[in-house]
Structures are given as C-alpha cells and as structure tokens.
Coordinates of C-alpha atoms and ligand atoms in Angstrom, one line a residue:
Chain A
X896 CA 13.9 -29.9 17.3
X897 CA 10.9 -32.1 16.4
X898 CA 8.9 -29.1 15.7
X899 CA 11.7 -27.3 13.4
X900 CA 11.4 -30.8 11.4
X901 CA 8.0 -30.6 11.2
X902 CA 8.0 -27.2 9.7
X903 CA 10.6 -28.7 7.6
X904 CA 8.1 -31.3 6.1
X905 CA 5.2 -28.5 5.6
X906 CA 7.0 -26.3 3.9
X907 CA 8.8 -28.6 1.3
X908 CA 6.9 -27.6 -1.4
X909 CA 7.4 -24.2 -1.0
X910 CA 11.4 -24.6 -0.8
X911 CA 10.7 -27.0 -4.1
X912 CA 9.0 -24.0 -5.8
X913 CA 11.4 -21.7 -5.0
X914 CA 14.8 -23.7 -6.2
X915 CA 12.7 -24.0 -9.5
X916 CA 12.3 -20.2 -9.8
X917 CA 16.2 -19.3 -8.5
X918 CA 17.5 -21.8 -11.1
X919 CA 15.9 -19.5 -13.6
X920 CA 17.0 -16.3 -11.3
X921 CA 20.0 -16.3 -9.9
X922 CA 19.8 -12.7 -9.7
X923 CA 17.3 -13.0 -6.8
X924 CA 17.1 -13.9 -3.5
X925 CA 14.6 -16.3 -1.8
X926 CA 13.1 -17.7 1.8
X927 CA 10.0 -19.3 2.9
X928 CA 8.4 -17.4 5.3
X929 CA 6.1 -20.1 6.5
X930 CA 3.7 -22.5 5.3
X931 CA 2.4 -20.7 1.9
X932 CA 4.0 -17.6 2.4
X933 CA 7.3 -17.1 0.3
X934 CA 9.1 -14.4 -0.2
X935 CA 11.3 -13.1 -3.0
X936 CA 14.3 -10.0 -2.9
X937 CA 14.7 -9.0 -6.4
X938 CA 16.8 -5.7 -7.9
X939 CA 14.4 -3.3 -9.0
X940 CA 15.5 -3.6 -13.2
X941 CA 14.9 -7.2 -13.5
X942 CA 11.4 -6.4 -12.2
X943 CA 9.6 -7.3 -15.5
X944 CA 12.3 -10.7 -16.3
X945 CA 10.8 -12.0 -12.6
X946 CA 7.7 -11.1 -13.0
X947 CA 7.3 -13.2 -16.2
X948 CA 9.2 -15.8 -15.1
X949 CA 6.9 -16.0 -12.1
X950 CA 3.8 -16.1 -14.4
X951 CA 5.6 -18.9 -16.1
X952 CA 5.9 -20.9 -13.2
X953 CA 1.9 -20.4 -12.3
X954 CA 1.8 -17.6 -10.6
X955 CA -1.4 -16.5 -12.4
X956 CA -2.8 -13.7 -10.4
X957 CA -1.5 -10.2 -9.0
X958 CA -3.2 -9.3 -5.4
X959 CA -1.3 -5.8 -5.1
X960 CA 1.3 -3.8 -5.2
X961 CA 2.3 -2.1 -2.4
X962 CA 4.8 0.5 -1.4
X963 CA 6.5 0.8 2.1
X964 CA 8.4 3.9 3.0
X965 CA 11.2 4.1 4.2
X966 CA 12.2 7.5 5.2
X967 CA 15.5 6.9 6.9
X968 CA 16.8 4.4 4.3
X969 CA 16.2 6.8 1.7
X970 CA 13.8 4.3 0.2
X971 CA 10.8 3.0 -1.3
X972 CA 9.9 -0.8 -0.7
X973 CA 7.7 -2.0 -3.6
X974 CA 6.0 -5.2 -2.7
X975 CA 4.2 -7.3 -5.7
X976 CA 2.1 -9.5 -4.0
X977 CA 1.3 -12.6 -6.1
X978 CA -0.9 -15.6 -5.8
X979 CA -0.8 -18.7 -7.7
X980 CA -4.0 -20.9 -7.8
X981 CA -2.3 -23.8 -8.7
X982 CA -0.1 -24.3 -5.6
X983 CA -2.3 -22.2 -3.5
X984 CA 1.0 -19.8 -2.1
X985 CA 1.3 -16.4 -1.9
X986 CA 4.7 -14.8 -2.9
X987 CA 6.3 -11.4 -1.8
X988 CA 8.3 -9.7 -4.6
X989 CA 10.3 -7.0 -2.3
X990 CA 11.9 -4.5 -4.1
X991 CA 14.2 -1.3 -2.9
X992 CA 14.0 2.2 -5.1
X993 CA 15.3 5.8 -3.4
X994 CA 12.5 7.2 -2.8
X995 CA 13.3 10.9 -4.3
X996 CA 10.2 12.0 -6.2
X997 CA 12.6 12.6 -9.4
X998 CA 14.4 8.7 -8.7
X999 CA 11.2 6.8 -7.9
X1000 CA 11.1 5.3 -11.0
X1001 CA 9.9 1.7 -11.7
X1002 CA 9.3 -0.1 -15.4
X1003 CA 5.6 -0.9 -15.8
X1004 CA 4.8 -4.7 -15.4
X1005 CA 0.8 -3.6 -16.8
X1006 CA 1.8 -5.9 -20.0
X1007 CA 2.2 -9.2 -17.9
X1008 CA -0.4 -8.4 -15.5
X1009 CA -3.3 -6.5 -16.5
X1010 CA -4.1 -5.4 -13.0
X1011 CA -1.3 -3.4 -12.5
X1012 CA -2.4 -0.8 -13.9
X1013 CA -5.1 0.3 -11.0
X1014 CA -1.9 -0.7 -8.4
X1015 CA 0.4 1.6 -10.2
X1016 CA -2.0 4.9 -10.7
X1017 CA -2.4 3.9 -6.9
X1018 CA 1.3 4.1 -5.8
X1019 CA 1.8 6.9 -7.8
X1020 CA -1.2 8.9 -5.9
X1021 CA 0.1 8.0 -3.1
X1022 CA 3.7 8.2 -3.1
X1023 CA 5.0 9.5 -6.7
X1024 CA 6.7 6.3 -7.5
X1025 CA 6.5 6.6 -11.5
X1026 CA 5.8 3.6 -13.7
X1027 CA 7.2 4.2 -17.2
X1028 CA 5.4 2.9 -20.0
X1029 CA 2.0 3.3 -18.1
X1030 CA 0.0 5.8 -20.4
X1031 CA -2.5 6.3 -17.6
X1032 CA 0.0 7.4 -15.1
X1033 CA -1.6 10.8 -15.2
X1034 CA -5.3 10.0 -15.3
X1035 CA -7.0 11.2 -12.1
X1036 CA -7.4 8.8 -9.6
X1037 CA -8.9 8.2 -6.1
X1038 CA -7.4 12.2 -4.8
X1039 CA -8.9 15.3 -5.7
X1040 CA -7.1 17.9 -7.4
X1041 CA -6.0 20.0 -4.2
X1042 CA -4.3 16.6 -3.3
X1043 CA -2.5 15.6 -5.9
X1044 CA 0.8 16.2 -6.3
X1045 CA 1.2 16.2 -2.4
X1046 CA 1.4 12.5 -1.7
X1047 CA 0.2 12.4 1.7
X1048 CA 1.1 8.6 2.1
X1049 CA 5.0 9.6 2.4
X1050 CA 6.1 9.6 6.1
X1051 CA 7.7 13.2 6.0
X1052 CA 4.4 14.8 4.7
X1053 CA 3.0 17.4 7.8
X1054 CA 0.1 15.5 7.9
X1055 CA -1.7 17.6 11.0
X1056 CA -0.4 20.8 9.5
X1057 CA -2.5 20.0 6.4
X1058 CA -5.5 19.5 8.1
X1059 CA -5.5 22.4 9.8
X1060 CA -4.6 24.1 6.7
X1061 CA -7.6 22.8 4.8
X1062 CA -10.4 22.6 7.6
X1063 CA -9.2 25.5 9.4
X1064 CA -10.7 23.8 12.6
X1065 CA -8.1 22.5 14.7
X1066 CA -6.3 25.3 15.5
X1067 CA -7.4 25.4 19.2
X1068 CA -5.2 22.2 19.4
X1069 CA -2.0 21.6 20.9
X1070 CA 0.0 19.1 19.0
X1071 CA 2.1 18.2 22.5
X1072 CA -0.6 16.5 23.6
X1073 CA -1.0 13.1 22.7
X1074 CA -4.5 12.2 23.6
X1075 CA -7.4 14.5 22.1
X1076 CA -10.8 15.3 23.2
X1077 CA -12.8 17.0 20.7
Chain B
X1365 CA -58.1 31.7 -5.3
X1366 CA -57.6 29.1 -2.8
X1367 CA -54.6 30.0 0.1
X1368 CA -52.9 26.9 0.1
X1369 CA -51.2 27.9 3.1
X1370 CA -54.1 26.6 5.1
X1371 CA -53.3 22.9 3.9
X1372 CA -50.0 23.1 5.2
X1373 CA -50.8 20.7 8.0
X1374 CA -52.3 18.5 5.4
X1375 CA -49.3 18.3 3.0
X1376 CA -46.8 18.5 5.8
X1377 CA -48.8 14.8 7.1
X1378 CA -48.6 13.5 3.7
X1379 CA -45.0 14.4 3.3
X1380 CA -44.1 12.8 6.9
X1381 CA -45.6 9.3 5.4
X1382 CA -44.1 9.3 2.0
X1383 CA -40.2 9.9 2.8
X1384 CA -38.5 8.3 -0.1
X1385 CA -34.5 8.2 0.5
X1386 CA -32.1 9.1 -2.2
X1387 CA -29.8 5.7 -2.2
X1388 CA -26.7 7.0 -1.6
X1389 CA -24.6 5.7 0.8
X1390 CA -21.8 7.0 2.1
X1391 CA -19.2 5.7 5.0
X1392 CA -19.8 2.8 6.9
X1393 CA -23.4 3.2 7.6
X1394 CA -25.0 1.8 4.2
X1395 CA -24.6 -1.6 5.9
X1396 CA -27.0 -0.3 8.5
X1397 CA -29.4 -0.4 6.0
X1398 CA -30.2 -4.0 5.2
X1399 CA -31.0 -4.3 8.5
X1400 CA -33.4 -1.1 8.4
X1401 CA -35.0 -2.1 5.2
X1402 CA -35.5 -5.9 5.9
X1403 CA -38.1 -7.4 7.9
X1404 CA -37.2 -6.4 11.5
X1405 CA -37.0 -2.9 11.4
X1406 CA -38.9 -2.7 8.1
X1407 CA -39.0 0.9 7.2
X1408 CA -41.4 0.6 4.7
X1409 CA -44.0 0.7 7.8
X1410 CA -43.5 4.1 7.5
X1411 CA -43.6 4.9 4.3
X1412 CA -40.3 5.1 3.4
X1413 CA -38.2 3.5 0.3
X1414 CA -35.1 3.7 -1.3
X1415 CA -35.0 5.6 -4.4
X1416 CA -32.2 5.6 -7.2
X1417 CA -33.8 8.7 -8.5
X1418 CA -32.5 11.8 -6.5
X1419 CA -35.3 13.6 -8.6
X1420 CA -37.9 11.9 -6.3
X1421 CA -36.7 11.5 -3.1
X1422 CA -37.4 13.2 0.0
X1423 CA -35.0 12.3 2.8
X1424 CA -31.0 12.2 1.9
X1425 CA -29.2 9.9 4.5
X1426 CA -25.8 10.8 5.1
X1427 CA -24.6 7.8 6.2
X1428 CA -21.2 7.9 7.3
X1429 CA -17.6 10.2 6.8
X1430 CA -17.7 12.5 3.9
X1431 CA -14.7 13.0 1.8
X1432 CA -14.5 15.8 -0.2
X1433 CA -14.4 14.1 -3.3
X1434 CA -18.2 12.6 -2.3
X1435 CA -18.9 15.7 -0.6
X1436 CA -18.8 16.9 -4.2
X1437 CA -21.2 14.3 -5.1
X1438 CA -23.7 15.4 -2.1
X1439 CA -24.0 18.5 -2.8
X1440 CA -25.0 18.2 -6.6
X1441 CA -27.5 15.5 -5.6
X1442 CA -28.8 17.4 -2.7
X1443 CA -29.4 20.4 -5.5
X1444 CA -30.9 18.2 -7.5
X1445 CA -33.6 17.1 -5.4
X1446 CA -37.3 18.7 -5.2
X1447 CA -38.3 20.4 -2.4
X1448 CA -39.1 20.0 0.5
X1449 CA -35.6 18.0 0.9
X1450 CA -34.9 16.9 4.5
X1451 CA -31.0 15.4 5.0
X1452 CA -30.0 13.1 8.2
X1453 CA -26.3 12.3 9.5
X1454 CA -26.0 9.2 10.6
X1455 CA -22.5 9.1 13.3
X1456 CA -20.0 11.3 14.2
X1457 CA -18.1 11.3 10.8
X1458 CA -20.5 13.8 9.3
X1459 CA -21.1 15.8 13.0
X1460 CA -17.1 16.6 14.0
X1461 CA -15.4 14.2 12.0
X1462 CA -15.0 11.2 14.5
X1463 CA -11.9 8.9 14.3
X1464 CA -11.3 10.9 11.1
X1465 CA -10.5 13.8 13.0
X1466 CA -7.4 14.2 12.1
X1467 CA -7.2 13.0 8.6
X1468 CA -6.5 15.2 5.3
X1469 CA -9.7 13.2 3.2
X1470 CA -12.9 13.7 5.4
X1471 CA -14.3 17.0 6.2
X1472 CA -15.1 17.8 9.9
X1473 CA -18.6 19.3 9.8
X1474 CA -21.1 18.6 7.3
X1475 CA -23.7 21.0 8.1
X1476 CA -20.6 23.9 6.9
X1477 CA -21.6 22.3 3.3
X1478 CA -25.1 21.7 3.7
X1479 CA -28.0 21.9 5.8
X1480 CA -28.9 18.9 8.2
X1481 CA -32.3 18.6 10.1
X1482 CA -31.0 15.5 12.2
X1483 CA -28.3 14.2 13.4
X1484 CA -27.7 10.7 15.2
X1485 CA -25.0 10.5 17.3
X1486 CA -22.8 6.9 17.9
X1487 CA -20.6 5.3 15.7
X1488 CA -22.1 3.5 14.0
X1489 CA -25.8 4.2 15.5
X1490 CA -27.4 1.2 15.9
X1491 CA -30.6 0.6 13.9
X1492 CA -32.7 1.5 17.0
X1493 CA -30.8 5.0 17.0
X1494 CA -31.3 5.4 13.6
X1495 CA -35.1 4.3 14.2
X1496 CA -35.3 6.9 17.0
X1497 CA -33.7 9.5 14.8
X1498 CA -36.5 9.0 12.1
X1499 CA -39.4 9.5 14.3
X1500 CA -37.4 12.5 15.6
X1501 CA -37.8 13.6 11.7
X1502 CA -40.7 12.8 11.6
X1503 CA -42.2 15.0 14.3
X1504 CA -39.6 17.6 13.1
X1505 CA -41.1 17.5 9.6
X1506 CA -45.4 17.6 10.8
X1507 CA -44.7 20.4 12.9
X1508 CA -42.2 22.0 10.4
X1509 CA -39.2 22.6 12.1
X1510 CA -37.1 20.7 9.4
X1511 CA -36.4 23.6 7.2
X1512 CA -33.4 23.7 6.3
X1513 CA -34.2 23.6 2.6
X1514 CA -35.3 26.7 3.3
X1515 CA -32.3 27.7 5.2
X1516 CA -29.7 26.7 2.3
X1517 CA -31.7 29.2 0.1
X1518 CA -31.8 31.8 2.8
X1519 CA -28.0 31.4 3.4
X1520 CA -26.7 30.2 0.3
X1521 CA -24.0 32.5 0.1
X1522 CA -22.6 31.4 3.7
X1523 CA -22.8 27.9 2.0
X1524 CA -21.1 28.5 -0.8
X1525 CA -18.7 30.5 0.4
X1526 CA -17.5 27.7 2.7
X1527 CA -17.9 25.0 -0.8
X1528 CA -16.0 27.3 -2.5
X1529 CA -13.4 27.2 0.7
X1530 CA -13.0 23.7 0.6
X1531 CA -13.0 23.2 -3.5
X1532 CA -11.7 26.1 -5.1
X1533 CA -14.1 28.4 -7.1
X1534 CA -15.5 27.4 -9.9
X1535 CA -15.3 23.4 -8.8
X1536 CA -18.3 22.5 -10.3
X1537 CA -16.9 23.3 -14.0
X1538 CA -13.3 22.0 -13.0
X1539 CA -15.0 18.7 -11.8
X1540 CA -17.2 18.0 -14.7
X1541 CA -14.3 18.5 -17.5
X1542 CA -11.4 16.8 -15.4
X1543 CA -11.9 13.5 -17.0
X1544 CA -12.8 14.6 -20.9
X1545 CA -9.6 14.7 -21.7
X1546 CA -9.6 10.8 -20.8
X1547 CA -13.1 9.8 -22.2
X1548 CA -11.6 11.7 -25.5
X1549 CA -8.5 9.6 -25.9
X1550 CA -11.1 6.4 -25.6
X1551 CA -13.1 6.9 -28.4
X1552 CA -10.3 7.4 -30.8
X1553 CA -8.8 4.0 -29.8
Ligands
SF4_2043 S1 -19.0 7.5 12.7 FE1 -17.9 5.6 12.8 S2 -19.2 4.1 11.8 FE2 -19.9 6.2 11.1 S3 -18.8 6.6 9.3 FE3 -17.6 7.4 11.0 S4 -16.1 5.8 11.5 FE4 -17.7 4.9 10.2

C-alpha cells in the first residue's frame, strides 16, 4: 500500500500533464506508465490534431516513429515517440491501422515535426505504411532496389526463403532444426 | 634496358613498410581502430596510415558485415585503387556471414565479390588478432603470396559474374542514376 502511494506522489506530474492534454482531447485515451513514461491511445485521423496539440503543450522534440506488427490483429501499431525537454517525459502516441499494403495509410505529421520525414521513408521501407502528403515517400532509402517493394520487416515475409533465394548458400540447411552450425 | 623484375624483392620490402589503408570502415570493426591507431598498438610503427584517398592506399580493411548496398561501395573503391592492392577481413561477417547468417542485408562470403589476402577470424578480433593478422600480411606481401590483385584480373569474369548475381547486370549504371531524379527536383526548388 505504502509503496502504491509513493508511486502515487512520483508520478503526479505526469497524471497533471496528461488531464491538461485529455481536456483538449477527449478523443484520446491516457495512462502513466511509470515515472516519466506516459503513454497516449489515439484514432489514427486525429493523428496530426494530437500531434499539434502535443507540441503545444511542450512536447518539442520527435525521437521516432515506430511501427509494430501485428499479424494476427490484422494491424499496424504506429508508435510516435515524443520527448519534451521541459518536463523531461517521454510520451507514447500508439496508434492502430490494418495493416493491408493498399489500407496502410497514415496523414503525414512532416509539417509539425520536421523529423518525420526520415521516420516515415523508414516505415514505409520497412513495412509500406504510406504517409500522404510526404513528397519524398518514394525517394530511395536505406534498401537497395532488389529490396524494395518486399518489406522484409512484416512478420509474414519468408524471411529464410529469401536468403536462400538471394545467396544461394544455405541450401544444405534444414529449416527443422533449430540450432545451426555453419 | 634494365629488368626490373630483379628489384622485385626491393619494391615488394618497400611496399611491406608503406601500407596506407583506405578509411573505410565497415561493420563493427572501425571502432577497433582507435585502439590500433592510438598509442598502444600504434600502427604507424609500421608504416601504416589511414588514408581518405582510395587513389593512394595500399591495404583495404574490411572491417566488419558487408551489405550489399556497401558491397557496392567496396567494390568501386577497391577498383579504384592502384596496384598492388592487398584487402583484409577483419571477423566472421565478411568470412561466412557470422550472426548475420541468416539475414536478407549482409552477404555471406566476401571473397565471392572480391579477392582477400587475409582473413582474421573472431568476432570482433581483438586488436592483438588484428596485429597478428598484419604481420601475417606482411610476410604474405615480402614474399608475394598476396596476389590477389592479380587474381581479380585473372578471374574477373568469375567475379563479375557472381557481382552481377547479387546486383543485377548493369548495377553500376542503375546505381549511379538512381538518385538524379532526386538531386534534379532540388535544384529547381
Ligand atoms: S564478426 Fe561480429 S563484430 Fe565483426 S562485423 Fe560481424 S557481428 Fe560485428
């Protein structure tokens, strides 16, 4: 009991930041995971209204984006990591879109945060989630040209088959095995 | 007319003293090179220094996995080079792909792509390996057993057949004009 009271009184300021954003929000949902760690649930259109209203509230900088997949769901978790210097916590933005390559569509938060733009091309590579209104969507990135298109980050892409395909080397192994010696 | 074969043993001394390394780090061996440039291994003992230019280097460390995307890279820098060019792989990444065994971005075997004199086994090889694998060049190179610029001209059609494999013909083009279209929208801005 005296240590649920404790936490209690560490993480006051993070419930007091986050009653100021949901007053703003209602749409949203949000928890404190521990001391400095919050964590919002958003619906993936009202993406760029929290984003600014976070930026409001001093969340000045953007760590990441990053996607989770979710293969029996049918979905995509996009996670927007932010920090804010002023309060020194780190947010979770967690947001659900199906994870179809034709669906996986997201707005483009590049106008509020500058940096999005490398974390977008990045999910994109990597799993096809589209962000519309980012012109540089189909500028290469970090995977080569044989890659692309294949987004070998997704959790139903035959990832040993591939290598075989490509390197033509591991054919003399058995994928029953679980435990390699090359 | 002067057979300048007979200095052979002469050049192939001076060339063992004066390896200059193309700085070009790959992997997670570049930060095994503080140590190996710095004062307690201090390679410049031997004559060796790094070298932005791939024009005047020697020695081309390959210091770590290999994607293909750098691979790339390697092999137009390797090309580049004068000869006599002597290359080193440094781990298992670049001998039969190591913990990257199994992954879709690192190739398996390097010396498919491009002739390597030494290896050094160990992942990461510890300075002293690395050490041990220099003097091994070293001997390699005075008594001229490190040819294999010599053997990527002999067999550059096994090479390239196995570039060309990997990339796709014609890669070099491809990889040179995949980003004008980019660099083009730029300037009009
Ligand atoms: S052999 Fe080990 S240390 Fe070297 S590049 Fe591969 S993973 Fe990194």
């Amino acid at each position: 009991m005296a240590d649920g009271q404790e936490e209690g009184v560490k993480t006051m300021r993070e419930e007091t930041i986050i009653q100021k954003i949901l007053e703003k929000a209602p749409y949203a949902e949000g928890k404190v995971r521990r001391e400095r760690r919050i964590e919002f649930k958003i619906p993936a259109e009202r993406i760029r209204d929290f984003l600014m209203l976070l930026k409001e509230k001093d969340f000045e900088s953007m760590m990441q984006i990053t996607v989770v997949d979710w293969p029996n769901d049918g979905e995509y978790e996009l996670v927007y990591q932010m920090w804010s210097y002023t309060h020194a916590v780190h947010a979770f933005v967690k947001t659900r879109i199906p994870r179809d390559l034709d669906k996986a569509r997201m707005p483009t938060v590049r106008d509020i945060y500058p940096v999005a733009e490398t974390y977008e091309r990045d999910a994109h590579d990597f799993f096809g989630v589209y962000f519309e209104g980012n012109d540089k969507m189909e500028m290469p990135w970090i995977l080569d040209d044989t890659e692309q298109g294949l987004f070998p980050y997704r959790k139903d892409f035959d990832w040993i088959g591939y290598v075989k395909k490509k390197y033509k080397i591991l054919d003399r192994f058995d994928e029953d095995k679980d435990n390699y010696v090359i | 007319m002067v057979d300048w074969r007979l200095f052979e043993p002469l050049f192939n001394y001076a060339r063992k003293k004066s390896m200059w390394i193309v700085a070009f780090c790959t992997g997670c061996g570049g930060i095994e090179m503080p140590p190996l440039m710095t004062s307690r291994y201090d390679l410049e003992r031997f004559g060796m220094m790094p070298n932005p230019a791939p024009r005047m280097a020697d020695l081309f460390l390959i210091t770590g996995y290999v994607t293909p995307k750098t691979l790339k890279r390697i092999i137009i820098t390797y090309e580049m080079q004068p000869d006599p060019k002597y290359v080193m792989a440094h781990g298992s990444c670049p001998l039969n792909g190591g913990p990257y065994w199994d992954s879709y971005n690192a190739i398996k075997h390097l010396d498919k792509y491009i002739p390597v004199d030494v290896v050094i086994a160990g992942c990461m090889p510890r300075p002293e390996a690395v050490m041990d694998g220099i003097n091994k060049m070293m001997e390699m190179i005075e008594n001229g057993t490190a040819d294999g610029w010599k053997r990527y001209k002999e067999n550059y059609e096994w090479y390239k057949k196995n570039q060309d494999e990997l990339f796709g013909e014609g890669w070099r083009e491809r990889e040179a004009r995949r980003w004008l279209p980019w660099l083009m929208d730029k300037k009009k801005e």
